[in-house]
Amino acid sequence: MYDHLDELEAQSIYIFREAYRKFDNLAMLYSIGKDSTTMIHLARKAFFGRIPFPLVHIDTTYKYPEMIAYRDRMVREWGAELIVGRNEAALAAGTGPEQGRLACCAKLKTEGLAQLIDRHGFHGLFLGIRRDEEGSRAKERVFSPRDKNFEWSYKDQPPELWDQFNTSFAPGTHVRVHPILGWTELNIWEYIRREGIELCPLYFARDGKRFRSLGCMPCTRPIDSTAATVDEIIAELKTIKAPERAGRAQDQENAYGMQRLRAKGYM
């Protein structure tokens, strides 16, 4: 029987194929989290088992060791090309969250990503963001143009009425493509269960704690949870009241901080 997960999967695969047909020199941002891991699974379905573009990971050097070990193992299993980017100048200058979490994100993530895009000349980037994840992401488009500085004008975006996607942009436009924008957190976990997708072990409860969202060690805290399996996490999500990114400190810094950060090119 064709269900809501089949419908979401079919649309995401269509978006992947449409972007690949329309734009050259693409890459996919890989954060190591459940959303981008699900996106890789969808990309492999879209392109018959292969990933025809490199994965990009922006390494702040503050990630949990379990995340890096999982990333390296899965990339080998997928046979994927991985490009790791770092803002070496900012790291050498001692940039860290003690100078302000949003400022740290801007230096180590946004600028690190912009440097990598500029160095490799990527015309488009797939990202695993979702509208229900955070307020500024809810304003995004599936095909989202950026200016020459990779900045996002959230007040001036092309309409995508009735899921009719605009893929015609001026030459030189950098485009962010969001294949799972319409999925919810619960959709992602239901799909992970159905497809048997392996995730970073930090998502699963140990000693009464688990991570609902993965990020840098100084700015990400686990939630109280006993959910140690995918089934238990799905059951937990159906009753939990706290937002998904409640454990991400940078989201709590300023009411419009994330929107300003994303307008400057943050992922």
PDB file of C-alpha atoms in Angstrom, residues 17 27 36 40 57 64 70 88 101 103 109 117 122 134 141 154 162 171 175 181 184 200 204 219 229 235 237 259:
ATOM      1  CA  ARG A  17      17.113  14.072  -9.907  1.00  0.00           C
ATOM      2  CA  ALA A  27      27.822  18.694  -3.429  1.00  0.00           C
ATOM      3  CA  SER A  36      21.587  14.255   6.377  1.00  0.00           C
ATOM      4  CA  ILE A  40      22.231  10.134   1.711  1.00  0.00           C
ATOM      5  CA  HIS A  57      31.552  18.138   6.192  1.00  0.00           C
ATOM      6  CA  TYR A  64      31.914  14.346  19.545  1.00  0.00           C
ATOM      7  CA  TYR A  70      30.660   7.061  12.584  1.00  0.00           C
ATOM      8  CA  GLU A  88      41.935  27.139   9.720  1.00  0.00           C
ATOM      9  CA  ARG A 101      28.065  30.923  20.380  1.00  0.00           C
ATOM     10  CA  ALA A 103      29.900  34.359  16.584  1.00  0.00           C
ATOM     11  CA  LYS A 109      30.598  26.945  10.199  1.00  0.00           C
ATOM     12  CA  ILE A 117      32.323  26.425  -1.691  1.00  0.00           C
ATOM     13  CA  PHE A 122      30.235  24.380  -6.190  1.00  0.00           C
ATOM     14  CA  GLU A 134      13.393  25.660  13.554  1.00  0.00           C
ATOM     15  CA  ARG A 141      12.250  27.112  -0.379  1.00  0.00           C
ATOM     16  CA  TYR A 154      14.455  35.450   3.113  1.00  0.00           C
ATOM     17  CA  TRP A 162       1.572  23.662  -5.226  1.00  0.00           C
ATOM     18  CA  PRO A 171      24.047  32.436 -14.324  1.00  0.00           C
ATOM     19  CA  VAL A 175      21.580  27.357  -5.122  1.00  0.00           C
ATOM     20  CA  LEU A 181      12.227  20.316   3.613  1.00  0.00           C
ATOM     21  CA  THR A 184       8.856  16.198   9.992  1.00  0.00           C
ATOM     22  CA  CYS A 200      25.292   7.615  15.014  1.00  0.00           C
ATOM     23  CA  PHE A 204      20.124   6.161  21.484  1.00  0.00           C
ATOM     24  CA  CYS A 219      26.804  23.783  22.691  1.00  0.00           C
ATOM     25  CA  THR A 229      15.714   1.799  20.063  1.00  0.00           C
ATOM     26  CA  ALA A 235       6.941   6.461  20.804  1.00  0.00           C
ATOM     27  CA  LEU A 237       8.347  11.743  19.965  1.00  0.00           C
ATOM     28  CA  GLN A 259      17.609  33.815  11.203  1.00  0.00           C
TER      29      GLN A 259
END
